[in-house]
Coordinates of C-alpha atoms in Angstrom, one line a residue:
M627 CA 53.5 86.7 96.9
N628 CA 56.9 87.5 97.6
T629 CA 57.6 90.7 99.5
D630 CA 61.3 90.8 99.9
K631 CA 62.5 93.0 97.4
R632 CA 65.9 93.3 96.7
Y633 CA 67.6 96.6 96.8
K634 CA 71.2 97.9 97.0
L635 CA 73.0 99.9 99.7
L636 CA 76.0 102.2 98.6
V637 CA 78.3 102.9 101.2
E638 CA 80.0 106.3 100.4
G639 CA 83.7 106.5 100.1
S640 CA 83.3 102.8 100.4
D641 CA 83.6 100.4 96.6
R642 CA 81.9 97.9 98.0
V643 CA 78.0 97.7 96.9
L644 CA 75.7 95.1 99.6
A645 CA 72.6 94.5 99.0
C646 CA 69.6 95.1 101.4
S647 CA 66.3 94.1 101.6
R648 CA 62.5 96.0 102.4
N649 CA 61.9 93.3 105.2
Q650 CA 65.3 94.2 106.8
T651 CA 66.4 96.8 108.4
V652 CA 69.9 99.0 106.4
L653 CA 71.8 98.2 109.9
Q654 CA 71.2 94.5 109.6
S655 CA 72.2 94.6 106.1
L656 CA 75.2 95.9 107.1
I657 CA 76.2 93.6 110.2
A658 CA 75.6 91.4 107.1
G659 CA 77.8 93.3 104.9
G660 CA 80.4 93.2 107.2
V661 CA 80.6 96.8 107.5
F662 CA 81.6 97.7 111.3
V663 CA 78.2 100.1 112.7
E664 CA 78.3 100.9 116.5
A665 CA 74.4 99.4 118.4
N666 CA 75.2 99.8 121.6
C667 CA 71.8 98.5 122.3
G668 CA 72.2 95.0 120.0
G669 CA 69.7 97.4 117.2
R670 CA 66.5 98.1 119.5
G671 CA 66.7 101.9 118.4
T672 CA 67.2 103.4 122.4
C673 CA 71.2 104.0 122.2
G674 CA 70.7 106.6 119.0
K675 CA 74.7 105.3 118.5
C676 CA 74.0 103.5 114.7
K677 CA 72.9 107.1 113.1
L678 CA 73.9 107.4 109.6
Q679 CA 72.7 109.8 106.8
V680 CA 71.3 108.6 103.3
T681 CA 71.8 110.6 100.8
G682 CA 70.2 108.8 98.0
G683 CA 67.3 106.8 97.5
Q684 CA 64.1 106.3 99.8
V685 CA 64.2 104.8 102.9
A686 CA 60.7 104.2 106.0
G687 CA 60.2 102.3 108.8
K688 CA 58.5 99.6 109.8
D689 CA 55.8 98.0 107.8
R690 CA 56.5 100.7 105.1
S691 CA 55.3 103.7 107.3
P692 CA 57.0 106.8 106.8
V693 CA 59.8 107.9 109.4
E694 CA 60.7 111.4 109.6
P695 CA 64.8 112.4 109.8
D696 CA 66.8 113.9 112.5
G697 CA 68.6 117.3 110.8
E698 CA 71.1 116.5 107.6
N699 CA 68.7 113.6 106.8
S700 CA 69.9 110.7 109.7
Y701 CA 68.4 108.0 110.7
L702 CA 69.0 105.3 112.9
A703 CA 70.0 102.3 111.0
C704 CA 68.3 100.3 112.5
R705 CA 65.1 101.8 112.2
I706 CA 64.4 102.1 108.4
Y707 CA 63.7 99.5 105.9
P708 CA 64.9 100.4 102.1
Q709 CA 61.9 101.4 99.6
T710 CA 64.7 101.7 96.0
D711 CA 68.3 101.2 96.3
I712 CA 70.5 103.4 98.5
T713 CA 73.5 105.6 99.4
I714 CA 74.6 106.0 102.9
R715 CA 77.4 107.7 104.7
L716 CA 78.5 106.7 107.7
K717 CA 80.8 108.4 110.2
Q718 CA 84.3 107.1 110.5
A719 CA 84.7 104.5 112.9
E720 CA 88.5 104.5 115.0
A721 CA 89.7 101.9 117.5
S722 CA 90.1 102.5 120.8
Q723 CA 93.3 102.3 122.5
K724 CA 93.9 100.2 124.7
G725 CA 97.4 101.4 125.8
E726 CA 100.8 101.2 124.9
T727 CA 102.3 97.8 124.6
A728 CA 105.8 98.8 126.2
E729 CA 108.6 96.9 124.9
I730 CA 108.1 93.1 126.4
V731 CA 111.5 91.4 128.0
V732 CA 110.8 87.9 128.7
E733 CA 113.3 87.0 131.0
E734 CA 113.4 83.2 132.0
G735 CA 112.5 80.4 129.8
S736 CA 112.1 79.3 126.1
P737 CA 109.9 80.5 123.2
L738 CA 107.0 78.6 123.2
I739 CA 107.6 78.1 119.4
S740 CA 111.3 77.2 118.1
K741 CA 112.9 76.0 114.9
V742 CA 115.2 73.1 114.2
V743 CA 117.9 72.9 111.3
L744 CA 118.4 69.0 110.6
T745 CA 120.7 67.5 108.4
P746 CA 119.2 63.7 107.8
V747 CA 120.9 61.2 106.6
Y748 CA 118.2 59.4 104.3
P749 CA 118.1 56.0 104.2
T750 CA 119.3 53.4 101.6
V751 CA 118.5 50.0 100.6
E752 CA 121.6 49.0 102.8
Q753 CA 120.7 51.4 105.3
H754 CA 117.2 50.8 106.3
Y755 CA 115.0 52.3 108.3
S756 CA 112.1 54.6 108.3
L757 CA 111.6 58.4 107.0
Q758 CA 110.0 58.9 110.3
D759 CA 113.3 57.4 112.0
M760 CA 115.4 59.3 109.9
L761 CA 114.1 62.8 111.2
A762 CA 113.8 61.3 115.0
Q763 CA 117.6 60.4 115.2
A764 CA 118.9 63.8 113.0
L765 CA 117.1 65.3 116.0
A766 CA 118.3 63.8 118.7
D767 CA 121.6 64.8 116.4
R768 CA 121.1 68.3 116.8
T769 CA 119.1 68.6 120.2
G770 CA 121.3 66.1 122.4
G771 CA 118.1 64.5 124.1
S772 CA 116.1 61.3 122.4
G773 CA 114.2 62.6 119.4
D774 CA 110.7 61.3 120.7
A775 CA 109.0 64.5 119.6
F776 CA 109.1 63.7 116.9
F777 CA 105.7 61.6 117.4
A778 CA 103.8 60.5 114.0
T779 CA 100.4 62.2 113.1
P780 CA 98.7 61.6 109.8
D781 CA 99.0 65.3 108.4
L782 CA 103.3 65.0 109.1
L783 CA 103.7 62.2 107.8
R784 CA 102.0 63.6 104.6
R785 CA 104.2 66.4 104.7
L786 CA 106.9 64.6 105.2
D787 CA 106.3 62.5 102.0
Q788 CA 106.1 65.6 100.2
V789 CA 109.5 67.2 101.4
A790 CA 111.7 63.7 101.7
A791 CA 110.4 63.5 97.8
E792 CA 112.8 66.1 97.1
K793 CA 115.4 64.1 98.6
P794 CA 117.0 68.6 100.6
A795 CA 119.6 68.6 102.3
C796 CA 118.2 70.1 105.3
I797 CA 114.3 70.5 106.9
T798 CA 113.1 72.7 109.4
L799 CA 111.0 71.1 111.9
T800 CA 109.2 73.8 113.9
L801 CA 108.1 72.4 117.4
L802 CA 105.6 73.5 119.7
D803 CA 106.2 72.8 123.4
R804 CA 109.3 70.2 122.2
Q805 CA 106.1 68.3 119.8
V806 CA 106.6 68.7 116.1
I807 CA 103.9 70.4 114.5
T808 CA 105.5 71.7 111.0
I809 CA 108.5 70.0 108.8
E810 CA 109.6 72.0 106.1
A811 CA 112.6 71.7 103.1
G812 CA 115.0 73.9 103.4
D813 CA 116.4 75.7 105.9
T814 CA 113.6 78.2 107.0
A815 CA 114.9 79.0 110.6
G816 CA 114.4 82.8 110.3
R817 CA 110.8 83.1 109.5
L818 CA 109.5 82.3 112.7
Y819 CA 107.0 84.5 114.1
G820 CA 103.4 84.6 116.4
V821 CA 100.6 87.0 117.3
A822 CA 99.6 87.4 120.7
F823 CA 95.9 88.8 120.9
D824 CA 93.5 91.2 123.1
I825 CA 90.0 90.0 122.2
G826 CA 88.7 92.9 124.3
T827 CA 84.7 93.5 124.0
T828 CA 84.9 97.1 122.3
T829 CA 88.7 96.8 120.8
V830 CA 90.8 93.8 119.9
V831 CA 94.5 94.3 119.6
G832 CA 96.6 92.0 117.6
M833 CA 100.8 92.1 118.7
L834 CA 102.9 90.5 116.1
V835 CA 106.2 88.2 117.8
D836 CA 109.7 88.4 115.8
V837 CA 110.3 85.5 118.1
S838 CA 114.0 83.7 117.8
A839 CA 114.3 88.3 118.0
R840 CA 111.8 87.8 121.1
K841 CA 110.3 91.3 120.5
V842 CA 107.1 92.8 119.0
V843 CA 107.3 94.1 115.4
A844 CA 104.3 95.6 114.7
V845 CA 101.0 95.9 116.4
S846 CA 97.4 97.1 114.8
S847 CA 94.0 97.1 117.1
R848 CA 90.2 97.7 115.3
N849 CA 86.9 97.9 116.7
N850 CA 85.4 94.5 117.2
P851 CA 82.9 93.8 115.2
Q852 CA 80.2 92.3 117.7
A853 CA 80.1 95.3 119.1
S854 CA 77.1 96.4 115.8
M855 CA 74.8 93.0 117.7
G856 CA 75.3 95.0 121.7
A857 CA 77.8 97.2 124.0
D858 CA 78.8 94.4 126.2
V859 CA 78.9 91.2 126.4
I860 CA 75.5 90.5 128.1
S861 CA 74.0 92.0 124.9
R862 CA 76.0 89.6 122.9
I863 CA 75.8 86.3 124.6
Q864 CA 71.2 87.2 124.2
A865 CA 71.8 87.2 120.7
T866 CA 72.6 84.4 119.8
H867 CA 70.0 82.4 121.6
E868 CA 67.5 85.7 120.1
L869 CA 68.0 86.0 116.8
E870 CA 68.3 83.4 114.0
G871 CA 72.0 82.3 113.4
G872 CA 73.0 84.7 116.3
L873 CA 76.0 82.9 117.6
E874 CA 77.5 81.7 114.0
R875 CA 76.8 85.6 113.0
L876 CA 79.2 87.0 116.2
S877 CA 81.9 84.3 115.5
Q878 CA 82.0 84.7 112.3
L879 CA 82.1 88.1 113.0
I880 CA 85.2 88.1 115.5
R881 CA 87.2 85.7 113.1
H882 CA 86.7 88.4 109.9
C883 CA 88.3 90.9 112.7
L884 CA 91.3 88.7 113.1
N885 CA 91.8 87.8 110.3
Q886 CA 92.2 91.3 109.2
I887 CA 94.7 92.0 112.1
V888 CA 96.8 89.0 110.7
A889 CA 96.7 90.5 107.5
D890 CA 97.8 94.5 108.7
L891 CA 100.6 93.3 110.9
C892 CA 102.3 91.3 107.9
A893 CA 102.1 93.9 105.5
A894 CA 103.1 96.2 108.0
A895 CA 106.0 93.7 109.0
N896 CA 106.4 92.6 105.4
I897 CA 105.8 89.3 106.0
V898 CA 103.3 86.5 104.8
S899 CA 100.6 84.3 107.3
P900 CA 102.4 81.5 106.4
D901 CA 105.2 82.6 108.9
I902 CA 102.6 83.2 111.4
Y903 CA 103.1 79.4 113.3
A904 CA 101.7 80.4 116.6
V905 CA 98.7 82.5 117.9
A906 CA 98.3 83.5 122.0
I907 CA 94.7 84.4 122.7
A908 CA 93.6 85.8 125.7
G909 CA 90.3 87.7 126.0
N910 CA 86.7 88.1 128.3
A911 CA 85.1 84.3 129.0
T912 CA 82.8 85.7 126.6
M913 CA 84.8 86.4 123.7
T914 CA 86.5 83.3 124.2
H915 CA 83.0 81.5 124.0
L916 CA 82.6 82.9 120.3
V917 CA 85.2 83.3 119.1
L918 CA 85.3 79.5 119.5
E919 CA 81.3 79.1 118.4
I920 CA 80.4 77.8 121.5
S921 CA 77.6 78.9 123.1
P922 CA 77.9 81.3 126.0
S923 CA 74.8 81.1 127.7
T924 CA 76.2 78.9 130.5
L925 CA 77.6 82.6 131.9
V926 CA 73.5 83.8 132.3
R927 CA 72.6 80.4 133.5
K928 CA 72.5 79.6 137.2
P929 CA 75.4 79.0 138.6
Y930 CA 76.6 81.4 136.2
A931 CA 79.2 78.8 135.3
A932 CA 81.9 78.7 132.1
L933 CA 81.6 76.0 129.6
F934 CA 85.8 75.9 129.9
K935 CA 88.5 77.0 131.4
Y936 CA 91.5 75.1 129.9
I937 CA 91.1 73.6 126.3
A938 CA 94.0 71.9 123.8
P939 CA 95.7 73.5 121.1
L940 CA 93.7 74.0 118.1
S941 CA 94.7 74.2 114.4
P942 CA 93.7 77.0 112.9
Q943 CA 91.1 75.8 110.3
E944 CA 89.0 75.1 113.3
I945 CA 88.9 79.2 113.8
E946 CA 89.5 79.6 110.2
L947 CA 92.8 81.9 110.7
A948 CA 94.7 82.9 108.1
I949 CA 98.5 81.7 109.9
N950 CA 100.4 78.6 108.8
P951 CA 98.0 75.8 108.4
Q952 CA 100.4 73.3 110.4
G953 CA 100.6 76.2 113.0
K954 CA 98.9 76.0 116.6
I955 CA 96.9 78.8 118.4
I956 CA 96.7 78.7 122.3
V957 CA 93.7 79.9 124.5
L958 CA 95.0 81.6 127.7
P959 CA 92.8 79.6 130.5
G960 CA 90.6 81.7 132.6
I961 CA 89.4 81.8 135.9
A962 CA 85.7 82.6 136.3
S963 CA 82.6 82.8 134.7
F964 CA 83.4 87.1 133.9
I965 CA 86.9 86.2 134.9
G966 CA 88.5 85.4 131.5
S967 CA 92.2 85.1 130.2
D968 CA 92.8 88.7 129.7
T969 CA 92.7 88.7 133.5
T970 CA 95.1 85.8 134.2
A971 CA 97.9 87.7 131.2
A972 CA 97.2 90.7 133.2
I973 CA 98.2 89.5 136.4
V974 CA 101.4 87.8 135.0
A975 CA 102.0 90.9 132.7
V976 CA 102.5 92.5 136.2
D977 CA 104.4 89.6 138.3
Q978 CA 101.2 89.9 140.8
D979 CA 101.3 86.3 141.1
R980 CA 105.1 86.6 142.7
A981 CA 104.4 90.3 144.1
A982 CA 106.7 90.1 147.3
A983 CA 103.9 93.5 149.1
P984 CA 100.1 94.0 148.6
L985 CA 99.3 94.7 144.3
L986 CA 96.3 95.6 143.2
L987 CA 95.5 95.0 139.9
V988 CA 92.5 97.2 138.1
D989 CA 91.4 96.6 134.7
L990 CA 88.4 99.0 133.3
G991 CA 86.8 98.3 130.2
T992 CA 83.6 97.9 128.7
N993 CA 84.0 95.3 131.8
G994 CA 85.6 95.2 135.1
E995 CA 88.0 93.2 137.1
M996 CA 90.0 93.2 140.3
V997 CA 92.7 91.0 141.4
I998 CA 93.9 91.8 144.4
G999 CA 97.5 89.3 145.7
D1000 CA 100.1 89.4 147.8
G1001 CA 102.8 87.1 147.1
R1002 CA 100.6 83.8 148.3
S1003 CA 97.1 84.2 147.1
L1004 CA 95.8 85.6 144.6
Y1005 CA 91.8 86.4 145.0
A1006 CA 89.5 88.3 141.8
C1007 CA 86.0 89.4 141.3
S1008 CA 84.1 91.1 138.2
T1009 CA 81.9 93.9 138.2
A1010 CA 78.7 94.9 135.3
A1011 CA 80.6 98.1 135.1
G1012 CA 79.0 98.3 131.7
P1013 CA 80.3 100.3 128.9
A1014 CA 79.9 103.9 130.0
F1015 CA 83.5 104.1 130.0
E1016 CA 83.4 103.5 126.5
G1017 CA 81.2 106.3 126.2
A1018 CA 78.1 103.7 125.5
H1019 CA 74.8 104.7 127.5
I1020 CA 75.9 108.2 127.5
R1021 CA 74.0 110.4 125.5
D1022 CA 76.7 112.0 123.9
G1023 CA 79.2 109.1 124.4
M1024 CA 82.1 107.8 122.2
R1025 CA 84.9 105.8 121.5
A1026 CA 88.2 107.8 122.2
A1027 CA 88.4 108.8 118.7
E1028 CA 88.9 112.2 116.6
G1029 CA 86.3 114.7 117.2
A1030 CA 86.3 113.0 121.6
I1031 CA 86.8 115.4 124.1
T1032 CA 89.0 113.4 127.0
D1033 CA 89.7 117.0 129.2
V1034 CA 87.4 118.7 131.5
V1035 CA 88.0 122.0 133.4
I1036 CA 86.4 124.4 135.0
N1037 CA 88.1 127.3 135.4
G1038 CA 86.8 131.2 136.9
D1039 CA 84.2 131.3 134.9
E1040 CA 85.9 129.1 131.8
V1041 CA 85.1 125.7 131.1
V1042 CA 88.5 125.0 129.0
I1043 CA 87.7 121.2 127.1
Q1044 CA 90.7 119.4 125.0
A1045 CA 89.1 117.1 122.2
I1046 CA 91.1 114.5 120.4
G1047 CA 92.4 115.9 116.7
H1048 CA 92.4 119.4 115.4
G1049 CA 88.1 119.7 114.7
R1050 CA 85.7 120.1 116.0
P1051 CA 84.7 118.4 119.2
A1052 CA 81.5 115.3 118.2
G1053 CA 81.0 113.5 121.8
I1054 CA 82.9 112.8 124.9
C1055 CA 84.4 109.5 125.4
G1056 CA 85.4 107.7 128.7
S1057 CA 88.2 109.8 130.7
G1058 CA 86.7 113.1 129.7
I1059 CA 83.1 111.8 130.9
V1060 CA 85.4 110.9 134.3
K1061 CA 87.2 114.2 134.1
A1062 CA 83.9 116.5 133.5
V1063 CA 82.1 114.9 136.1
A1064 CA 84.7 115.0 139.0
E1065 CA 84.8 119.1 137.8
L1066 CA 81.2 119.1 138.4
V1067 CA 81.7 117.8 141.7
K1068 CA 84.8 119.7 142.8
H1069 CA 83.2 122.7 142.0
R1070 CA 79.8 121.6 144.0
I1071 CA 77.4 122.4 140.8
I1072 CA 77.1 118.6 141.7
N1073 CA 75.8 117.9 145.5
A1074 CA 77.4 113.8 146.9
G1075 CA 74.6 112.5 145.8
G1076 CA 74.5 113.1 142.7
R1077 CA 72.2 115.7 141.3
F1078 CA 72.3 119.0 140.1
D1079 CA 72.7 121.3 143.5
K1080 CA 70.0 124.2 142.7
A1081 CA 71.6 126.4 145.7
V1082 CA 74.9 126.1 144.1
M1083 CA 73.4 127.0 140.7
E1084 CA 72.1 130.7 142.0
T1085 CA 75.6 131.3 143.1
L1086 CA 77.2 130.5 140.3
P1087 CA 79.1 132.9 137.4
A1088 CA 76.8 134.0 135.3
Q1089 CA 78.2 132.3 132.4
L1090 CA 78.4 128.7 134.1
R1091 CA 74.8 128.9 135.2
Q1092 CA 73.8 129.6 131.4
R1093 CA 75.1 126.1 131.1
L1094 CA 72.2 124.7 133.3
K1095 CA 69.8 123.9 131.2
N1096 CA 66.4 121.9 131.9
Q1097 CA 65.7 119.7 129.2
D1098 CA 62.4 117.8 129.9
G1099 CA 62.4 118.1 133.2
Q1100 CA 66.6 117.1 133.3
W1101 CA 69.5 119.1 133.8
E1102 CA 72.3 118.9 132.0
F1103 CA 75.7 121.0 132.0
V1104 CA 76.7 122.3 128.4
L1105 CA 80.6 121.4 128.2
V1106 CA 80.1 122.7 123.9
N1107 CA 77.4 124.9 123.0
G1108 CA 75.7 123.2 119.1
E1109 CA 77.1 126.0 116.6
D1110 CA 80.7 125.0 118.3
S1111 CA 80.7 120.8 117.8
A1112 CA 80.8 118.7 115.2
T1113 CA 77.1 117.6 115.0
G1114 CA 75.7 121.0 116.0
T1115 CA 73.9 119.9 118.8
D1116 CA 75.4 120.8 122.7
I1117 CA 77.3 118.0 124.1
S1118 CA 76.1 117.5 127.9
I1119 CA 76.6 115.2 130.9
T1120 CA 73.2 115.1 131.9
Q1121 CA 72.0 114.0 135.2
A1122 CA 71.7 110.2 133.4
D1123 CA 75.0 110.6 132.9
V1124 CA 76.2 110.7 136.0
R1125 CA 73.9 108.4 137.1
Q1126 CA 75.6 106.2 134.7
I1127 CA 79.1 106.9 136.3
Q1128 CA 78.0 106.7 139.6
L1129 CA 76.9 102.8 138.9
V1130 CA 79.9 102.2 137.6
K1131 CA 82.1 103.7 139.7
S1132 CA 80.1 102.0 142.7
S1133 CA 80.2 98.7 141.5
I1134 CA 84.7 98.9 141.0
C1135 CA 84.3 100.4 144.5
T1136 CA 82.6 97.6 146.6
G1137 CA 84.5 95.2 144.3
I1138 CA 87.2 96.1 145.6
Q1139 CA 86.2 96.2 149.6
F1140 CA 85.2 93.7 149.5
L1141 CA 88.8 92.7 147.7
F1142 CA 91.0 94.3 150.9
D1143 CA 88.9 91.9 153.1
R1144 CA 90.4 89.4 151.6
V1145 CA 93.9 90.8 151.6
D1146 CA 95.6 93.0 153.9
A1147 CA 97.1 96.5 152.3
D1148 CA 98.8 97.7 154.2
R1149 CA 100.2 101.4 152.8
E1150 CA 102.3 100.7 150.9
L1151 CA 99.9 98.8 148.5
K1152 CA 101.0 99.6 144.5
V1153 CA 97.5 99.9 142.1
Y1154 CA 97.9 98.9 138.7
L1155 CA 95.4 100.3 136.9
A1156 CA 94.8 98.1 132.7
G1157 CA 92.6 98.4 130.3
A1158 CA 91.5 101.0 127.1
F1159 CA 90.1 102.9 129.9
G1160 CA 92.6 102.5 132.6
N1161 CA 95.1 103.7 130.8
Y1162 CA 93.7 107.2 130.1
I1163 CA 91.6 108.4 133.0
D1164 CA 92.7 110.5 135.5
I1165 CA 94.5 109.4 139.0
D1166 CA 93.0 112.8 140.9
S1167 CA 89.6 112.8 138.6
A1168 CA 89.2 109.0 139.8
L1169 CA 89.9 109.9 143.0
T1170 CA 88.3 112.5 143.2
I1171 CA 84.5 110.2 142.7
G1172 CA 85.1 107.7 145.0
L1173 CA 86.5 105.1 142.1
L1174 CA 89.6 103.8 144.0
P1175 CA 88.1 103.3 148.0
G1176 CA 91.2 104.9 150.6
I1177 CA 94.0 104.7 147.5
R1178 CA 96.4 107.8 147.4
Q1179 CA 97.6 109.2 143.9
E1180 CA 101.1 107.9 144.3
Q1181 CA 100.3 104.3 144.6
V1182 CA 98.7 104.1 141.6
F1183 CA 100.8 103.2 138.3
S1184 CA 99.5 102.8 134.8
A1185 CA 100.5 99.0 134.0
G1186 CA 99.7 99.5 129.4
N1187 CA 97.3 96.9 127.4
A1188 CA 98.9 94.0 130.7
A1189 CA 96.7 91.7 128.6
G1190 CA 98.7 92.2 125.3
T1191 CA 101.3 92.0 127.8
G1192 CA 100.9 88.7 129.3
A1193 CA 99.3 87.0 125.8
V1194 CA 103.3 88.3 124.4
Q1195 CA 104.8 87.3 127.1
A1196 CA 103.3 83.5 127.2
L1197 CA 104.7 83.4 123.3
L1198 CA 108.1 83.8 124.5
S1199 CA 108.0 81.9 127.8
R1200 CA 106.8 78.4 127.8
E1201 CA 107.6 79.0 132.1
R1202 CA 105.0 82.1 131.6
K1203 CA 102.4 80.0 130.0
E1204 CA 102.4 77.6 132.7
R1205 CA 102.7 80.4 135.1
C1206 CA 99.0 81.5 133.2
I1207 CA 97.5 77.9 133.8
A1208 CA 99.0 77.8 137.5
I1209 CA 97.3 81.7 138.2
A1210 CA 93.7 80.2 136.5
A1211 CA 94.0 77.0 139.1
K1212 CA 94.2 78.8 142.3
T1213 CA 93.1 82.5 142.2
G1214 CA 89.9 82.9 144.5
Y1215 CA 86.8 83.8 142.3
V1216 CA 85.0 86.2 145.0
E1217 CA 81.1 86.6 143.6
L1218 CA 80.3 89.9 145.1
A1219 CA 76.9 90.3 144.8
A1220 CA 76.9 86.9 147.4
Q1221 CA 78.5 88.7 149.9
P1222 CA 77.1 89.4 153.3
G1223 CA 76.6 93.8 153.0
F1224 CA 76.8 94.1 149.2
Q1225 CA 74.2 95.5 149.0
Q1226 CA 74.2 98.2 151.5
R1227 CA 78.4 98.9 150.6
F1228 CA 76.9 99.3 146.9
L1229 CA 74.0 101.8 148.0
E1230 CA 77.0 103.6 149.9
N1231 CA 79.1 104.0 147.2
L1232 CA 76.9 105.6 145.0
N1233 CA 77.2 109.0 146.6
F1234 CA 80.6 111.2 145.6
P1235 CA 83.3 111.7 148.8
Q1236 CA 83.1 115.1 150.7
R1237 CA 85.7 117.3 149.8

């Protein structure tokens, strides 16, 4: 007997009707239908981020067991199964910002792609030569070279046959690294675009580059839809082998996201996708493995090595990317297992490989990577920072979107908060969490060990003391009372939240300390913060909680979206692309867990600094 009864799932605010069944959770049906839902725990029912409202129809728990809704008929999508056609309401998910991509200037080198307009002399019976020879000679005449760039491939020859059949007066060649990749009839030199992608675990950013004008003309960012299968890279790697078809599904999710961004960019710049001839991709190792549909499982098996560092240019068909069919995709090289090409690109963006004085680069996002260099040597390490800085694994955490608390100040007996947008606060994002914890540390409400200090509680003004609640044996400090929040429940910093921040800050602090052991970092050290979180963190708060050991505020600068900037630079300069390759080869990898004394330092750094 077939028990897999099929139903329809309607998402309010959308005209799409998805298929669902009572043998699949609502979350699984939404993922299968390409609808983004945040599920940091990968659908295990522990994070509480996939909450939605059922506004029509009936749902049940596993094995058709009764399931009670939370307030306003809300359920976790990963815990319910349709029993009829259903209608749901999702909370709006906005992409976290990764920092501004400032105007990018690349003075040295020629672009990775270029166009050459030729005036061919067609063969005749009297003047006999191949059409390939015709283009090679015209190219040599145009560039002053030998014409050796025109190496024939079957695809190019088929394209040449189509173009030459009409004997156009001019033919345009597109070259990538001086090799011909496309042949077009007429003069198409005015249409030459590339896209630089920064594929992050949480946020994906695409930048449209007008190669002829050497500038970024449009930017688009979206949530990484893989977040519906886990918040961090480890949970996604697990999904590739624990879930049937997991690798293929994760690959399809990110490829679909890239195509959505390409469509956004084309609409913004009023161009068509065949005008895009080259793509540069920067991302951590897990992301680059997944976009290529290559299993990242070697990253979690001893000795935790990536499967590849360098890869030859790809055709768009290999990752199903909707750009010019004859275009090419460049995946920038990574450095080590958990230090990917996003770090390589960021190093190029801040010229760390050419720095005359010591420079520390700290990329704070869903993952944490740190690099130190002095112009001669480069050393890098990564930390299991986890996604706490993106609001994951924080009880009331959320992305930096509408309603997210970004700033917290304790002033006398008042708590002053700032949130994104004009509505009521809905949760707290990474920068707000760090600011809140720093304020609690400054006012000694939290002690050096990270615990709410009962002795200090008694000395607080009455209005602050009322904000301290003990829920099921765990203390929390209420930032926004339920009646003033968008969710109807308190928005608080809990003891467990503080512990999450301690773990993250200790891992980053400890990593930086071990990098300082490799390069003598004097008082002139510059520190660049990059990443989705690094660009918005309050520096004073970061120093208060001990995130950046031994660093003064005047040493710290924002690098913007350094990974995206470096990917753009690789498109605009062959020299910069070659520097990416050299950086990946020469950067020393520091495996923190293998360092003598790592555990002791990590435990010591869990404490907040005494002020």
